[in-house]
XYZ file of N, CA and C in Angstrom:
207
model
N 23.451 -6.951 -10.761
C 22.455 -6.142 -10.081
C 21.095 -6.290 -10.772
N 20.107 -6.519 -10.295
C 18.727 -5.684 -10.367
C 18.240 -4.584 -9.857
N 17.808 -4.189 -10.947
C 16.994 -2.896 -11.248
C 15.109 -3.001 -10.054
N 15.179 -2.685 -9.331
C 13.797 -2.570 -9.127
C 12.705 -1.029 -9.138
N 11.400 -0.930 -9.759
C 10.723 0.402 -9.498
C 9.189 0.324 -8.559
N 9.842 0.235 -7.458
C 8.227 -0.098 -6.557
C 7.133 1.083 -6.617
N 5.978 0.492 -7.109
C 5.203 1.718 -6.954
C 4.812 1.824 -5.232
N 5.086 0.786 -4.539
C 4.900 1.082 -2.978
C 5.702 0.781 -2.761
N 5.487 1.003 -0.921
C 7.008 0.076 0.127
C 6.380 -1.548 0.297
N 7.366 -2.446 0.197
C 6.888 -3.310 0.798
C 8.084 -4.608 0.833
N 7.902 -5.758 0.832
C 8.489 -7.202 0.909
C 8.960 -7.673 -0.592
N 10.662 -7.577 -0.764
C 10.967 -8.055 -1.817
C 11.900 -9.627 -1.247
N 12.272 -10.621 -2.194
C 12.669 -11.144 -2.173
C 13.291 -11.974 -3.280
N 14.342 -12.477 -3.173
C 15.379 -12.592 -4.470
C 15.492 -14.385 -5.140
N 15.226 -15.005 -6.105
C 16.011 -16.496 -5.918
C 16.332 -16.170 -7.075
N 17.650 -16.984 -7.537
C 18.610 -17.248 -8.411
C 18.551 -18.496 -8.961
N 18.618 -18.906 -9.712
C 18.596 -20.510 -10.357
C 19.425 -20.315 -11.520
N 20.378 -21.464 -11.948
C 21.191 -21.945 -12.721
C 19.441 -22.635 -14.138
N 20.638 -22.726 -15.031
C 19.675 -23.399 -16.352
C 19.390 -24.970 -15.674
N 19.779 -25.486 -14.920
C 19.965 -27.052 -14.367
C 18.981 -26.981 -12.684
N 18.603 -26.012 -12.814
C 17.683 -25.726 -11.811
C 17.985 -25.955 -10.346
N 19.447 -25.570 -10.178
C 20.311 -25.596 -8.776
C 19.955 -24.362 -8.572
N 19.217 -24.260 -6.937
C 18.898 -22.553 -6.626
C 20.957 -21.907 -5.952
N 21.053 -21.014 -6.569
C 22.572 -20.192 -7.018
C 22.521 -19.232 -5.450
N 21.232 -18.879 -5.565
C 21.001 -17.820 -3.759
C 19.892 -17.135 -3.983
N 19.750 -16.776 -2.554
C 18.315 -16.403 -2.370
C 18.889 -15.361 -1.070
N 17.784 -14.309 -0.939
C 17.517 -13.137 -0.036
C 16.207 -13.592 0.874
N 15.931 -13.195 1.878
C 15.779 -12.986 3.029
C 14.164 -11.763 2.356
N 13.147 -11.910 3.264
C 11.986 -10.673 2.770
C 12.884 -9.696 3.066
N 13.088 -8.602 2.445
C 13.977 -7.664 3.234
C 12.877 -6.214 2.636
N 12.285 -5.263 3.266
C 11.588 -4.514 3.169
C 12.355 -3.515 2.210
N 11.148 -2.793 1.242
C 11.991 -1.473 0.520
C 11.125 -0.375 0.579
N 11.337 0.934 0.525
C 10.180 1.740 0.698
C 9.850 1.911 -0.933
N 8.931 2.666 -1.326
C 8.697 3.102 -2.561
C 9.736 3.713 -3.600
N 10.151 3.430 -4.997
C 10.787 4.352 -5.410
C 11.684 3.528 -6.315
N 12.866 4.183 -6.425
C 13.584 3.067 -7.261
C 14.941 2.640 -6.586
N 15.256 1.089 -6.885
C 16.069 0.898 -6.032
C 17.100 -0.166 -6.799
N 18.294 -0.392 -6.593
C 19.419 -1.776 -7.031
C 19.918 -2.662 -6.099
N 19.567 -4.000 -6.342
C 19.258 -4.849 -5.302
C 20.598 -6.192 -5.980
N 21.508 -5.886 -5.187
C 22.938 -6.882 -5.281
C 22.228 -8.084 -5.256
N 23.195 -8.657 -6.378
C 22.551 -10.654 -6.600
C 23.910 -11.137 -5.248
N 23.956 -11.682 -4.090
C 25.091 -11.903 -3.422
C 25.555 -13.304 -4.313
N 26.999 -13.341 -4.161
C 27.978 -14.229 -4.269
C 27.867 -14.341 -5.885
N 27.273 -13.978 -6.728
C 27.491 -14.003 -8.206
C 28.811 -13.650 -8.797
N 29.705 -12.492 -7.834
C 31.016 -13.009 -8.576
C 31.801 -14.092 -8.391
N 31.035 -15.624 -7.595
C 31.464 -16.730 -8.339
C 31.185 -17.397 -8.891
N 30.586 -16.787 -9.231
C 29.649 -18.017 -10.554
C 30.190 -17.868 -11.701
N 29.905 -18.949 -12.821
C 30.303 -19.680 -13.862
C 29.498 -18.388 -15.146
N 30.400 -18.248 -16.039
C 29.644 -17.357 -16.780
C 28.651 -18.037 -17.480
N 27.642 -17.332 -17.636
C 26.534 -17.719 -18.310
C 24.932 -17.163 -17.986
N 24.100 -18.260 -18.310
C 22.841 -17.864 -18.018
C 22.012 -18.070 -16.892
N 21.196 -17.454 -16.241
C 20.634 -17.667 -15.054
C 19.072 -17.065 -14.905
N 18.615 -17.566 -14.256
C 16.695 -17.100 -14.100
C 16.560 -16.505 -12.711
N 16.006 -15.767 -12.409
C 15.561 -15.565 -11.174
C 14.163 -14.926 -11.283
N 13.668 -15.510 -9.790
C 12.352 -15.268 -9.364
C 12.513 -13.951 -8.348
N 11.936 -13.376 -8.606
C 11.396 -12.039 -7.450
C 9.809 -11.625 -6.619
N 9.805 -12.092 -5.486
C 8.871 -11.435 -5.332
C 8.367 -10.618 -4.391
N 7.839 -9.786 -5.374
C 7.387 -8.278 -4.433
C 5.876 -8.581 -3.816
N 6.038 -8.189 -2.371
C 4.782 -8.398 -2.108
C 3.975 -8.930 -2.079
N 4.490 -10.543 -2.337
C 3.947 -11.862 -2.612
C 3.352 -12.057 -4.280
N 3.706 -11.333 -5.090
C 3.844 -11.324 -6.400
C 5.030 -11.569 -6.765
N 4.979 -12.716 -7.925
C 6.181 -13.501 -8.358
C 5.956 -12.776 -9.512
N 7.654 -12.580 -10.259
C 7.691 -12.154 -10.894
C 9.045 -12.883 -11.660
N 9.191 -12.940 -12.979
C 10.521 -14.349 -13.660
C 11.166 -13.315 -14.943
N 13.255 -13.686 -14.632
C 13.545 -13.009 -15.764
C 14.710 -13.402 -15.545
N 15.681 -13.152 -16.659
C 16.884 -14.193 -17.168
C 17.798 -13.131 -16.849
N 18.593 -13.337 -16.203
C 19.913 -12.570 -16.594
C 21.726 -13.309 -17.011
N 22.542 -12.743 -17.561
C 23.609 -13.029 -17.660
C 24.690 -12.894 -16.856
N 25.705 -13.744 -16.570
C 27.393 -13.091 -15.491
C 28.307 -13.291 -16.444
């Protein structure tokens, strides 16, 4: 999961990337209103344990951060 805290509503969107720079999945703009919210990585319980990057962006602001499975 990610954690998100929008100070507005607006257009988030999700990509996933492996360390080998295979995109893992990606979301759709999917609208959020303001506030705080947890935003499912889909299909990550099959993935390979380890490390992974993903891009987010809110509102056409990119935003980059590593997580673990």
């Amino acid at each position: 999961f990610i954690f998100l805290n929008l100070p507005e509503s607006g257009t988030v969107q999700l990509e996933v990337y492996d360390f080998i720079g295979r995109r893992m999945t990606a979301t759709n703009n999917e609208y959020y209103s303001q506030g705080l919210h947890t935003m499912r990585i889909p299909g990550i319980e099959n993935w390979s344990t380890g490390a992974y990057v993903y891009r987010i962006y809110i509102n056409g602001n990119m935003e980059t951060g590593k997580l673990q499975r």
